CSV table of C-alpha atoms and ligand atoms in Angstrom, one decimal:
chain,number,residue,atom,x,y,z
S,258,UNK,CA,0.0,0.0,0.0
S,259,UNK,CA,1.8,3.2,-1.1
S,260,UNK,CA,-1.3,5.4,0.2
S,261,UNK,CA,-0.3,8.4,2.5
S,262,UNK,CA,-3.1,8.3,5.5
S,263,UNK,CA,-3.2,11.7,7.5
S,264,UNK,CA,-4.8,11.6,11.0
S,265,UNK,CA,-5.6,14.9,12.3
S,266,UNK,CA,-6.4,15.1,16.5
S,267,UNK,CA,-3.6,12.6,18.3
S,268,UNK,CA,-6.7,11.9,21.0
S,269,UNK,CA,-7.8,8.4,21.6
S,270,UNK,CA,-9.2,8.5,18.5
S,271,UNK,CA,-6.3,9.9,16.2
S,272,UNK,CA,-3.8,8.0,18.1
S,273,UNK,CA,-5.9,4.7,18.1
S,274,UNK,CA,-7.0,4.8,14.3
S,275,UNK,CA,-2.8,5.1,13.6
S,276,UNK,CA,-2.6,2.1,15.8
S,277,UNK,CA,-5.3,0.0,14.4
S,278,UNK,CA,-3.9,0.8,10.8
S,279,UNK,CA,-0.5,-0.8,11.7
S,280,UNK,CA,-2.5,-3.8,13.5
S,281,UNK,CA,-4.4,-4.0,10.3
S,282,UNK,CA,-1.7,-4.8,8.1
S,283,UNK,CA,-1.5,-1.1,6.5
S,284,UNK,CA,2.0,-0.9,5.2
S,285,UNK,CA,1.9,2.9,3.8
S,286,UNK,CA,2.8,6.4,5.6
S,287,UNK,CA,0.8,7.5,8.6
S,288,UNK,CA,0.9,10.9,10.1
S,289,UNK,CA,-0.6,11.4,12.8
S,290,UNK,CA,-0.5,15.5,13.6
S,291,UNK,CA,-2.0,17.4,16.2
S,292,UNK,CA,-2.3,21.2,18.4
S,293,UNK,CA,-1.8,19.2,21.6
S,294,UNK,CA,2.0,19.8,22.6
S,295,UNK,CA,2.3,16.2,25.1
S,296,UNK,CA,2.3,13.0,23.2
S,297,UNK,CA,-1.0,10.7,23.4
S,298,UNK,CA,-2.3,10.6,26.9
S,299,UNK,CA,-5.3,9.4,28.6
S,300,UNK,CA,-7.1,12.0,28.9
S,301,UNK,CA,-9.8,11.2,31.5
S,302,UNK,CA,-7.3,11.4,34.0
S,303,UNK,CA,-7.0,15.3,33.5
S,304,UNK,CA,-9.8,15.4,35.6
S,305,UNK,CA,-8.9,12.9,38.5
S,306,UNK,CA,-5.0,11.1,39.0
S,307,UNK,CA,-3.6,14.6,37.1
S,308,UNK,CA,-5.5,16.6,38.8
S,309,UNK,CA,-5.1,15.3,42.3
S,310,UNK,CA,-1.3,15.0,41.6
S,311,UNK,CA,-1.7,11.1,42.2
S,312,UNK,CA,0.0,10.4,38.9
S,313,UNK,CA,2.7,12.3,36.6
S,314,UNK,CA,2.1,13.0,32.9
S,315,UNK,CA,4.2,9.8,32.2
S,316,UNK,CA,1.8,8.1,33.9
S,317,UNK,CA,-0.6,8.3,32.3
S,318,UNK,CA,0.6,8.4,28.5
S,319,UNK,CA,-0.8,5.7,25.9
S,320,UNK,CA,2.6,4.3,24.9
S,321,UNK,CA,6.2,5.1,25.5
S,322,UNK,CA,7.9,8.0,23.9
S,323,UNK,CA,9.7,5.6,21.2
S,324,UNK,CA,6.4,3.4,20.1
S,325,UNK,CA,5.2,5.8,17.8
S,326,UNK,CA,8.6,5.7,15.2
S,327,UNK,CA,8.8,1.7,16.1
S,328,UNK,CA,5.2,1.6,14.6
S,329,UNK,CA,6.4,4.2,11.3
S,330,UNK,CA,3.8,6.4,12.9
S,331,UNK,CA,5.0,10.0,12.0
S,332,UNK,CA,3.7,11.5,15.5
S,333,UNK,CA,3.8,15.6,15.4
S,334,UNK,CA,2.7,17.0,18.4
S,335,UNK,CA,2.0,20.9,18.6
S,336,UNK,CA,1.0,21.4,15.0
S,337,UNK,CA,-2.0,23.0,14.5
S,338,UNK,CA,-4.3,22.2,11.4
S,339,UNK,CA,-5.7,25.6,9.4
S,340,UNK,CA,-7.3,24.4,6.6
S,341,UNK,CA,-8.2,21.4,4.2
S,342,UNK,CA,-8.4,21.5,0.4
S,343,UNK,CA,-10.0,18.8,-0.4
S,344,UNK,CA,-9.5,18.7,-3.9
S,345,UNK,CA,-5.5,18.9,-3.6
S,346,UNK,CA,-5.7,16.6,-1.0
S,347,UNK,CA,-3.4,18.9,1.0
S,348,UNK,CA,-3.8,19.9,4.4
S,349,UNK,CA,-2.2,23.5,5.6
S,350,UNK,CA,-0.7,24.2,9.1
S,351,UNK,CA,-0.6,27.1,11.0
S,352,UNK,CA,3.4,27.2,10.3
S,353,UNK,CA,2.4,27.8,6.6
S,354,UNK,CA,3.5,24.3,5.9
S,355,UNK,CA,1.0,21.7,3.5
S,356,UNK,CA,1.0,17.9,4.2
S,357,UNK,CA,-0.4,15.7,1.1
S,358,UNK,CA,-2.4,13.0,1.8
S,359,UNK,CA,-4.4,10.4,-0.1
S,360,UNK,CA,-7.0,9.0,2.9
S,361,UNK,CA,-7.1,11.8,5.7
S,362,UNK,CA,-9.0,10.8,9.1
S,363,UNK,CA,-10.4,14.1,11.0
S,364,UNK,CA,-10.2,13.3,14.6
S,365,UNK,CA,-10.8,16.9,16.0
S,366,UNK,CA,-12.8,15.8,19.1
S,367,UNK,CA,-14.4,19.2,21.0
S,368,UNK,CA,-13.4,21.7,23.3
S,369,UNK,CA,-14.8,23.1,26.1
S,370,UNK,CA,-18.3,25.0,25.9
S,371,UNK,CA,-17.7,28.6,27.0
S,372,UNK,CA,-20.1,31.2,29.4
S,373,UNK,CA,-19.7,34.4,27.9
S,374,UNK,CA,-17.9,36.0,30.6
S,375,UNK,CA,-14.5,37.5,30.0
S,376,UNK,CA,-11.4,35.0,30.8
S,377,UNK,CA,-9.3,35.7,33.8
S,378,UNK,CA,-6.8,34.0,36.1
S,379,UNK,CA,-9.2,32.6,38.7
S,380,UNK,CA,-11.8,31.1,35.8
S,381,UNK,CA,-10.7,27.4,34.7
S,382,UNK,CA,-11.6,24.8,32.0
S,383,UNK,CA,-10.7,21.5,31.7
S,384,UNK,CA,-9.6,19.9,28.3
S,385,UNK,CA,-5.9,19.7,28.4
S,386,UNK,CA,-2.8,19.7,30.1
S,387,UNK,CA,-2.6,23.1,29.8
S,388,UNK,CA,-5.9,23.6,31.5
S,389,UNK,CA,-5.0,21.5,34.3
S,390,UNK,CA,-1.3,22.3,35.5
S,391,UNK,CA,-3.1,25.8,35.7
S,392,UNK,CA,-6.2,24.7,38.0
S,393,UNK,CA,-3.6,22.6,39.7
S,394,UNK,CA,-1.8,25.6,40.7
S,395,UNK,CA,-4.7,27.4,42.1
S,396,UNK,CA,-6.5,24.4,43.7
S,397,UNK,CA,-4.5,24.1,46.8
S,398,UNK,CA,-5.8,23.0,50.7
S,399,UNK,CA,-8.0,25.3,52.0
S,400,UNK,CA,-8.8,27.5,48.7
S,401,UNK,CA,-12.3,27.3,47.8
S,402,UNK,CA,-14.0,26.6,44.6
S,403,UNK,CA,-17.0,27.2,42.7
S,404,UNK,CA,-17.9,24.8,40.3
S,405,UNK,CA,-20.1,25.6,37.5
S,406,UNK,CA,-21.8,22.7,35.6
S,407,UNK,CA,-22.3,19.3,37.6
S,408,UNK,CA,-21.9,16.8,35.1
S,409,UNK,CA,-19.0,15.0,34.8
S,410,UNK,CA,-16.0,17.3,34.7
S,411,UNK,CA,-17.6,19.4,37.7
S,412,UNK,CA,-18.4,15.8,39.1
S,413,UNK,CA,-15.2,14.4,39.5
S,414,UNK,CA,-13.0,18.0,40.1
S,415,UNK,CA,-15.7,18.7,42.3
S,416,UNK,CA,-14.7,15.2,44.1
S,417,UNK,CA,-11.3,15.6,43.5
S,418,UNK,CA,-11.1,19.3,45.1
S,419,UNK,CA,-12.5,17.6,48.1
S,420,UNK,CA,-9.2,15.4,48.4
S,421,UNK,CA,-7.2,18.0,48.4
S,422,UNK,CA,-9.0,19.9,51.2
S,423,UNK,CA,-11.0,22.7,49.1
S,424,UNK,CA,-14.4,23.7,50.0
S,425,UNK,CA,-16.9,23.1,47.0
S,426,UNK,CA,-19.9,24.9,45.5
S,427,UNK,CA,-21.2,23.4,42.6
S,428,UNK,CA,-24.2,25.4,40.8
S,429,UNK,CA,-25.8,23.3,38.0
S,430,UNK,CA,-28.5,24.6,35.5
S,431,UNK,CA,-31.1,21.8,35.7
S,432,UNK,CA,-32.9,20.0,38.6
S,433,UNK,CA,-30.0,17.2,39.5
S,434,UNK,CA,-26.7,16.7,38.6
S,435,UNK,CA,-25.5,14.6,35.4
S,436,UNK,CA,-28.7,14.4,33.9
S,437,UNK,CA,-27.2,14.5,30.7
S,438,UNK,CA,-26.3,10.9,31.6
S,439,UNK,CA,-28.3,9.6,34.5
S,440,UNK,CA,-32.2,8.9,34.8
S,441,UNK,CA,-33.7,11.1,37.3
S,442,UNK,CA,-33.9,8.1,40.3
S,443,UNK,CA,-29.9,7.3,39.8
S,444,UNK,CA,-28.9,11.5,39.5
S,445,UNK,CA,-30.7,11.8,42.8
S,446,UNK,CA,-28.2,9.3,44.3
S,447,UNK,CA,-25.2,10.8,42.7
S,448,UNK,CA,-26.3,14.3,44.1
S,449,UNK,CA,-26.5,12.8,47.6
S,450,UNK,CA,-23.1,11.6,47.1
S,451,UNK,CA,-22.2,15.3,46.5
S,452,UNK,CA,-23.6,16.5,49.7
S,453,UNK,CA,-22.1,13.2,51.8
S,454,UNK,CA,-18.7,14.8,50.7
S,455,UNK,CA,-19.4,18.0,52.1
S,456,UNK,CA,-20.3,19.1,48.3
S,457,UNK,CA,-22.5,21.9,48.7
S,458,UNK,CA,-24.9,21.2,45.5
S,459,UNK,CA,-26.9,24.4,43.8
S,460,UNK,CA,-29.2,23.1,41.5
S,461,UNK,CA,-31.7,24.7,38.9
S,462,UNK,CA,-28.7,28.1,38.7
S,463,UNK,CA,-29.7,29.9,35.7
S,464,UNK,CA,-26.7,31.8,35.9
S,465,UNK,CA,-26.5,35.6,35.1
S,466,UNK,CA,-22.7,36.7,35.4
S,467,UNK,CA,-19.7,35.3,36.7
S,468,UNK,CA,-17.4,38.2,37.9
S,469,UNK,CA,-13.8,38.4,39.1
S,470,UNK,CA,-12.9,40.7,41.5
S,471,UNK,CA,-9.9,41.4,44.1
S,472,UNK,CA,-10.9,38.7,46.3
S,473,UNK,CA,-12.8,36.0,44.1
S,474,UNK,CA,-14.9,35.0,41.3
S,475,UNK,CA,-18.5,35.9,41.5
S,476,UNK,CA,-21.4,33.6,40.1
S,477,UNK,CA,-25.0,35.1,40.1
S,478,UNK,CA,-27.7,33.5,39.3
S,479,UNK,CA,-31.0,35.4,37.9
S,480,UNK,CA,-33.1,34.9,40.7
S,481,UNK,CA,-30.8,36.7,43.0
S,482,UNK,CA,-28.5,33.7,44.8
S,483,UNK,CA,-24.8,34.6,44.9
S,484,UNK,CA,-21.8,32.6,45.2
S,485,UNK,CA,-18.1,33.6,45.6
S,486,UNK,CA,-14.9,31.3,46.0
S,487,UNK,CA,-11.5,32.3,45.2
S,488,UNK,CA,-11.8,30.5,41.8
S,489,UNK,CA,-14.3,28.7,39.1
S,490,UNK,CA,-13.8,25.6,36.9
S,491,UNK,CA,-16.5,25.9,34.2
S,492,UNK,CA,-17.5,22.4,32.8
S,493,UNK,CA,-20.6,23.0,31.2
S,494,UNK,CA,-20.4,20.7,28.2
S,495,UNK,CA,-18.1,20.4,25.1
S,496,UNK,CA,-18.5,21.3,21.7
S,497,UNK,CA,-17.7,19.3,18.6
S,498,UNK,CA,-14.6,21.1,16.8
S,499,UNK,CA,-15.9,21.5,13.3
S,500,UNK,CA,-14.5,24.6,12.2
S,501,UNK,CA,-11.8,23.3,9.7
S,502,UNK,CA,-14.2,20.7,8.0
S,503,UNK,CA,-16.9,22.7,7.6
S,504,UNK,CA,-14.8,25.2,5.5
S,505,UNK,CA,-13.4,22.6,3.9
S,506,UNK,CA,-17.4,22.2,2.6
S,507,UNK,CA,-17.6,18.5,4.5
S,508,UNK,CA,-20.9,18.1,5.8
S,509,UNK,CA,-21.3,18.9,9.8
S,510,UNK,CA,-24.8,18.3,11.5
S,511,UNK,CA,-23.8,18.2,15.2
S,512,UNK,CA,-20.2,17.5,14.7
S,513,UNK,CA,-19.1,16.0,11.8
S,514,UNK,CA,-21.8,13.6,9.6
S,515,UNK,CA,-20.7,10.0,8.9
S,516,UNK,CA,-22.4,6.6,7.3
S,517,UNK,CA,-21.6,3.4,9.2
S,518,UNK,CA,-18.3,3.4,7.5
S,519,UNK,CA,-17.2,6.5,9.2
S,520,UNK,CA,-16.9,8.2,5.2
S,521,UNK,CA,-17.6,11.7,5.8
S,522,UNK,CA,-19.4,13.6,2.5
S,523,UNK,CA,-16.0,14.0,0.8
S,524,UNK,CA,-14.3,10.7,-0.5
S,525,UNK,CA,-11.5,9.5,1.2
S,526,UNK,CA,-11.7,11.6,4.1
S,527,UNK,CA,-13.4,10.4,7.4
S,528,UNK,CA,-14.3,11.1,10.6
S,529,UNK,CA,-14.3,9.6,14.3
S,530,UNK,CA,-14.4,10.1,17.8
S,531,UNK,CA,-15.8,12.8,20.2
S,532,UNK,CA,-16.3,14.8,16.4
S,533,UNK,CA,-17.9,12.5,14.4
S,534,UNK,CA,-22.0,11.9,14.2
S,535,UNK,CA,-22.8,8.3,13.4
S,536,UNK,CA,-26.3,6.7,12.5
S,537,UNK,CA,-26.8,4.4,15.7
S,538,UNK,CA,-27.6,1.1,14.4
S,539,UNK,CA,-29.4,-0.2,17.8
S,540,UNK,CA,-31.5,2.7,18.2
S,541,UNK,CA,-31.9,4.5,14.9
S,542,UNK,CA,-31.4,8.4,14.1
S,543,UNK,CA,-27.5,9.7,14.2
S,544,UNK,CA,-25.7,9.8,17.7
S,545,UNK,CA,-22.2,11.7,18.7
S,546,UNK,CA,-21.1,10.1,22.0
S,547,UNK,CA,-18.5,11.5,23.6
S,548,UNK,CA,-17.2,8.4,24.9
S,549,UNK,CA,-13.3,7.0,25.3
S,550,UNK,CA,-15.1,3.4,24.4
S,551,UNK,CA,-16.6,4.9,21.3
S,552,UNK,CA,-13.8,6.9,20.3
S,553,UNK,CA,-11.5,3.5,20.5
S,554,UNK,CA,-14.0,1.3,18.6
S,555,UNK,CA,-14.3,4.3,15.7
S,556,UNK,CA,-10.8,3.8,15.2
S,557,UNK,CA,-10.6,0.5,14.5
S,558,UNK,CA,-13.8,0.4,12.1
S,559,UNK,CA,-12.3,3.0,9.9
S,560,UNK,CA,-8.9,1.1,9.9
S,561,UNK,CA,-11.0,-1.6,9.0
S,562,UNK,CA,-12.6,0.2,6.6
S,563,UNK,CA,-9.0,1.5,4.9
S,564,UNK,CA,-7.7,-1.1,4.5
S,565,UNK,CA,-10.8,-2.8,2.6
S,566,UNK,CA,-12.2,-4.8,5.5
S,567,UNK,CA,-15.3,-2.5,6.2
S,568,UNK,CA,-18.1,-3.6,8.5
S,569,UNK,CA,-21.0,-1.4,9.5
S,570,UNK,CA,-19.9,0.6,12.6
S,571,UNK,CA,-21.8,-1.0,15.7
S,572,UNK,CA,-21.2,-0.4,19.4
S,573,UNK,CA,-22.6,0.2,22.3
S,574,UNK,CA,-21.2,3.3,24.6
S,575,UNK,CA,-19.8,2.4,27.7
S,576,UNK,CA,-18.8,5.0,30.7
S,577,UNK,CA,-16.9,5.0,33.7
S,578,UNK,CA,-16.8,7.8,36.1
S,579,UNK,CA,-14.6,7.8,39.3
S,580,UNK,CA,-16.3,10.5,42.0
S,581,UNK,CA,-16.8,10.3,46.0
S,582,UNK,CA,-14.6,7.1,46.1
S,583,UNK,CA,-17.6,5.5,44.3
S,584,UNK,CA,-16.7,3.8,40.2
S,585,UNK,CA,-20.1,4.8,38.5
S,586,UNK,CA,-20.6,2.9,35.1
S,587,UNK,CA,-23.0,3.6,32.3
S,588,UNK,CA,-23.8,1.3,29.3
S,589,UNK,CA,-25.9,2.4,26.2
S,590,UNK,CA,-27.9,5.4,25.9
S,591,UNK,CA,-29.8,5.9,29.3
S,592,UNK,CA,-32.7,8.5,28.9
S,593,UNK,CA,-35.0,10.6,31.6
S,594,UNK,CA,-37.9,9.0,30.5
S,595,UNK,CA,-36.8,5.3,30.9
S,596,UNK,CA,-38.5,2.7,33.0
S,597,UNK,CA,-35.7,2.0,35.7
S,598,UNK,CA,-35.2,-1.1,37.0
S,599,UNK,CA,-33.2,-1.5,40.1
S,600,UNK,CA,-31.4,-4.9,41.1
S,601,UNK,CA,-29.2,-4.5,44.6
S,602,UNK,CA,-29.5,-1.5,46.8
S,603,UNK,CA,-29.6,2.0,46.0
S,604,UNK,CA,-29.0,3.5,49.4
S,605,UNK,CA,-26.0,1.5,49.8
S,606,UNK,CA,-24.4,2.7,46.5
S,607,UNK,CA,-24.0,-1.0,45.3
S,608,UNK,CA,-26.7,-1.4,42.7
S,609,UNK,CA,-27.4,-1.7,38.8
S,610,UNK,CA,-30.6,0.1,37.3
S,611,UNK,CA,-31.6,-1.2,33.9
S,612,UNK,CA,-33.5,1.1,31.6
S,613,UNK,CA,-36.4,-0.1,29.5
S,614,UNK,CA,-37.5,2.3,26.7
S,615,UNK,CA,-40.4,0.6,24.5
S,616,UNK,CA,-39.9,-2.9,25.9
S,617,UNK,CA,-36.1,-2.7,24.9
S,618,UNK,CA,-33.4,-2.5,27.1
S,619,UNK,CA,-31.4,1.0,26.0
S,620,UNK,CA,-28.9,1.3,29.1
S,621,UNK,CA,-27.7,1.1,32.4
S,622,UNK,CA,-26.1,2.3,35.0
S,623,UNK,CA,-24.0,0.5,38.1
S,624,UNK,CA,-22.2,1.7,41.0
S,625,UNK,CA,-20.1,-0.7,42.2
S,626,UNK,CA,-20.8,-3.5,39.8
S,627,UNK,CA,-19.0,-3.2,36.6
S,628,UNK,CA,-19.3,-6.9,35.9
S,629,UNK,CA,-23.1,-6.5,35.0
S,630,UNK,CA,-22.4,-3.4,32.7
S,631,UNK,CA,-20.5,-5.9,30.3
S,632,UNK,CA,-23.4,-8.2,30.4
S,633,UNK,CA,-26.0,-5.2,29.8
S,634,UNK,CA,-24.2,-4.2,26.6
S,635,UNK,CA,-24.5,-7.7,25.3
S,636,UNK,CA,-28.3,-7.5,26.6
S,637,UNK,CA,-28.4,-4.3,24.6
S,638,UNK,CA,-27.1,-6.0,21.6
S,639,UNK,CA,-28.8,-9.2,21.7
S,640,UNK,CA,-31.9,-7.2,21.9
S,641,UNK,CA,-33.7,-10.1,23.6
S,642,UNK,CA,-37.2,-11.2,24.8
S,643,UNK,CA,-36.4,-11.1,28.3
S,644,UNK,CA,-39.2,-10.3,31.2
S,645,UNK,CA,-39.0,-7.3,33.7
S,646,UNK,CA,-39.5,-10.2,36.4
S,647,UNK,CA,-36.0,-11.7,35.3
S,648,UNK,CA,-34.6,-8.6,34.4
S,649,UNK,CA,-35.7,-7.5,38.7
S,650,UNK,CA,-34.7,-10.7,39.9
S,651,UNK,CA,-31.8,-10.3,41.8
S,652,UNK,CA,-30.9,-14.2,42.1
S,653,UNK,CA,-30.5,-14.4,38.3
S,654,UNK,CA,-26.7,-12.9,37.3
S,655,UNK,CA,-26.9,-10.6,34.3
S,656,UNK,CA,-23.5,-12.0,33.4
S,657,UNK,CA,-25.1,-15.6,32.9
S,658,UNK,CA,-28.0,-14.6,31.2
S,659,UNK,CA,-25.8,-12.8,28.8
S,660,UNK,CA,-23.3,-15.2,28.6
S,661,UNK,CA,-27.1,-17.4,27.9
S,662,UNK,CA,-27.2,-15.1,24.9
S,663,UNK,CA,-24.2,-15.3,23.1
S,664,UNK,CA,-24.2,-19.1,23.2
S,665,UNK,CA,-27.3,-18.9,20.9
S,666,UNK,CA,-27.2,-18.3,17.5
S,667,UNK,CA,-27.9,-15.0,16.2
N,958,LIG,P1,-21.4,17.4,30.5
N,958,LIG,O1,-22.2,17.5,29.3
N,958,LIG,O2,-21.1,16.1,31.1
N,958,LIG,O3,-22.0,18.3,31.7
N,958,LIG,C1,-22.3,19.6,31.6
N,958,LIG,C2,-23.2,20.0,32.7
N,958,LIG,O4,-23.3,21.4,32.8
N,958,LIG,C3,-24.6,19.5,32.6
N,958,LIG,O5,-25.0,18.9,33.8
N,958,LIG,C4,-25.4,20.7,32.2
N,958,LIG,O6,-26.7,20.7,32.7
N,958,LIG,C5,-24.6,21.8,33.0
N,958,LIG,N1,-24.7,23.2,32.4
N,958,LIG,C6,-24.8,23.6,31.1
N,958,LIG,N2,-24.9,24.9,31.1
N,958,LIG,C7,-24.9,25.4,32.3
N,958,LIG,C8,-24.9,26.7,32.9
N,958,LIG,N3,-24.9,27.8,32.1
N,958,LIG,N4,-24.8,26.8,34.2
N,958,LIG,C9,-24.8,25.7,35.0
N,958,LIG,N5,-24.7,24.4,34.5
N,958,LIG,C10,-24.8,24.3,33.2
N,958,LIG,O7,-20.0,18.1,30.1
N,958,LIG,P2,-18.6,18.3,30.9
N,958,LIG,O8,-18.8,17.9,32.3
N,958,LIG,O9,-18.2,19.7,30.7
N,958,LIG,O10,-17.7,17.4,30.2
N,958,LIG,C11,-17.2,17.7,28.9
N,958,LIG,C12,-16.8,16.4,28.2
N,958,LIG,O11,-15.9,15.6,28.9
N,958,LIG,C13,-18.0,15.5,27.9
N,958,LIG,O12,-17.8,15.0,26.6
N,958,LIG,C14,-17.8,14.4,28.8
N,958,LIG,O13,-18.4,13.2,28.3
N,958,LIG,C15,-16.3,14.3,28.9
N,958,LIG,N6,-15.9,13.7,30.2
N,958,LIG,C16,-16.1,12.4,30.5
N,958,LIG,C17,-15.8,11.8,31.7
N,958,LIG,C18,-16.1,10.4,31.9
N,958,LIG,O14,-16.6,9.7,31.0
N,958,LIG,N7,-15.9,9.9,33.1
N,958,LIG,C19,-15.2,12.6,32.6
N,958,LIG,C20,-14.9,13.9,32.4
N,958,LIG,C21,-15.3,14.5,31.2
């Protein structure tokens, strides 16, 4: 294979599409360029080992330094991406170089959703190393933060802040925390975990302003509440980065569009991870999850699909979240409006709730059992005729009723 595949975004995704080409038998060049200046690194740890100092950046970094030129992966870190002809099949950097390519993969992920109000010193987000060495530096014992947004970014700094001796505020626009994620039954939990840990949770903040002034950042909220701490982390969603596709005339509906095959509108260029907006073969209608496991199993389809070995994308999400000492995991696509079903104990934190939408299982969510989150993604893919008394039944183990499953023919 003499092709040249460029990978732009060095992410999970990036990073693990160059990885998945190699294991795939690709024997042509692969450049894998991105604006992050560290090599690959996990990046949910920003928000947890990073941030609570309990691991160093070479920790937590997806291979060694010397991997990436073992593989003949041309790894450049720092280089930003400015624009994409498509018809030259040339992309231009921000150095006023052009890199030629003959398959380019657009792994661009998102960045962090911004409030309107000006930046300074004591306001934070979290997306990169950047971003955290500088809330690392602020967030020391006995400083006090607000958090704005409780899903999982103000979730876990929230919980990590707590570590490291900080008092917490976190103001979140809707009636529970992480309801992005959670039904309304589990969120409740999750916000009692908050206030266990001396969290002190504002929900329902329809924030005005967010100030900075001599002694503190400012949040008020439109019905008159005020909150000060001597600085903010703002985690109030991320956006799909789009920018550079979309002028390049590829098609962007919520992130970037993509068949099965992860083929964006333009031939030979595709798209995957956190950026790219896939028709959801379980459930129908497109979905963009913003989800390591997603972002990992992109990159191998559209390996797959290089290198002539295409199969319909299909996978179902799967989440972890570490917050309040407590390992929260969450399987397909939970909704609001989902029949719940509970097996184990809520109150006690060791439980797994199923949700039904339809008479389908669509998700779940455990605390403390991650064993039966493997088994509901098979449930979830198996799509079977199971009964809300077996599904309740605490006595029958998910994992052999899934195991049940996969023994059967399909
Ligand atoms: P999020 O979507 O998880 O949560 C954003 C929260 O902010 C929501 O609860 C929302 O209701 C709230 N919000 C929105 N506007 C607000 C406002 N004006 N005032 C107050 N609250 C407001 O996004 P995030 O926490 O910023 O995380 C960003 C990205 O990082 C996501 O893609 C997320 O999946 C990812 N992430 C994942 C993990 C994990 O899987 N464990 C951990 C950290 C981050």
């Amino acid at each position: 294979d003499t092709r040249t595949v460029v990978i732009v975004g060095t992410g999970i995704a990036g990073s693990g599409a160059a990885q998945a080409l190699r294991k795939e038998g690709f024997g042509g060049s692969i450049i894998l360029i991105g604006s992050e200046t560290e090599e690959p690194y996990r990046r949910p740890a920003l928000s947890k080992e990073l941030l609570s100092g309990k691991a160093s950046i070479d920790r937590v970094r997806l291979r060694p330094s010397t991997f990436w030129n073992e593989q003949g992966i041309d790894l450049r870190i720092g280089v930003t991406v400015t624009r994409i002809d498509t018809d030259s099949r040339t992309i231009h950097l921000a150095d006023g170089d052009g890199v030629d390519y003959d398959v380019l993969i657009l792994a661009t992920g998102g960045r962090s959703r911004r409030l309107t109000a000006e930046d300074s010193e004591r306001v934070h987000y979290l997306r990169d190393i950047a971003d955290m060495r500088r809330l690392q530096s602020q967030l020391i014992e006995g400083s006090s933060l607000l958090v704005v947004g409780g899903g999982l970014i103000g979730s876990e700094v929230a919980s990590t802040a707590r570590d490291l001796g900080c008092s917490v505020q976190v103001l979140e626009a809707q009636p529970l925390p992480l309801s992005r994620l959670l039904p309304p039954s589990i969120a409740e939990k999750i916000a009692a975990l908050h206030n266990l840990a001396g969290v002190a949770l504002q929900t329902g903040v329809d924030l005005e302003t967010l100030t900075t002034g001599v002694d503190g950042v400012t949040a008020r909220a439109r019905d008159g509440r005020e909150w000060t701490a001597d600085l903010a982390v703002v985690a109030i969603g991320s956006l799909p980065d789009t920018d550079v596709a979309a002028a390049a005339g590829i098609a962007v509906d919520n992130g970037i569009s993509v068949d099965r095959y992860l083929r964006t509108s333009v031939i030979d260029v595709y798209a995957i991870g956190d950026v790219a907006n896939v028709p959801n073969g379980f459930l129908g209608g497109m979905h963009r999850g913003e989800h390591w496991n997603t972002a990992q199993d992109h990159a191998v389809a559209v390996a797959k699909t290089i290198v002539g070995k295409e199969e319909p994308f299909e996978s179902v999400p799967w989440s972890w979240s570490n917050q309040f000492g407590r390992n929260i995991q969450v399987a397909g696509w939970p909704g609001a409006d989902d029949t719940v079903i509970v097996r184990g104990d809520l109150d006690s934190y060791d439980f797994t709730a199923i949700c039904m939408r339809d008479g389908n299982i669509v998700g779940a969510v455990s605390v403390g059992r991650p064993k039966d989150i493997r088994a509901v993604r098979t449930l979830i893919e198996r799509s079977p005729d199971i009964s809300v008394d077996v599904l309740a039944d605490s006595n029958r183990d998910l994992t052999e009723l899934a195991a049940g499953l996969v023994a059967l023919p399909v």
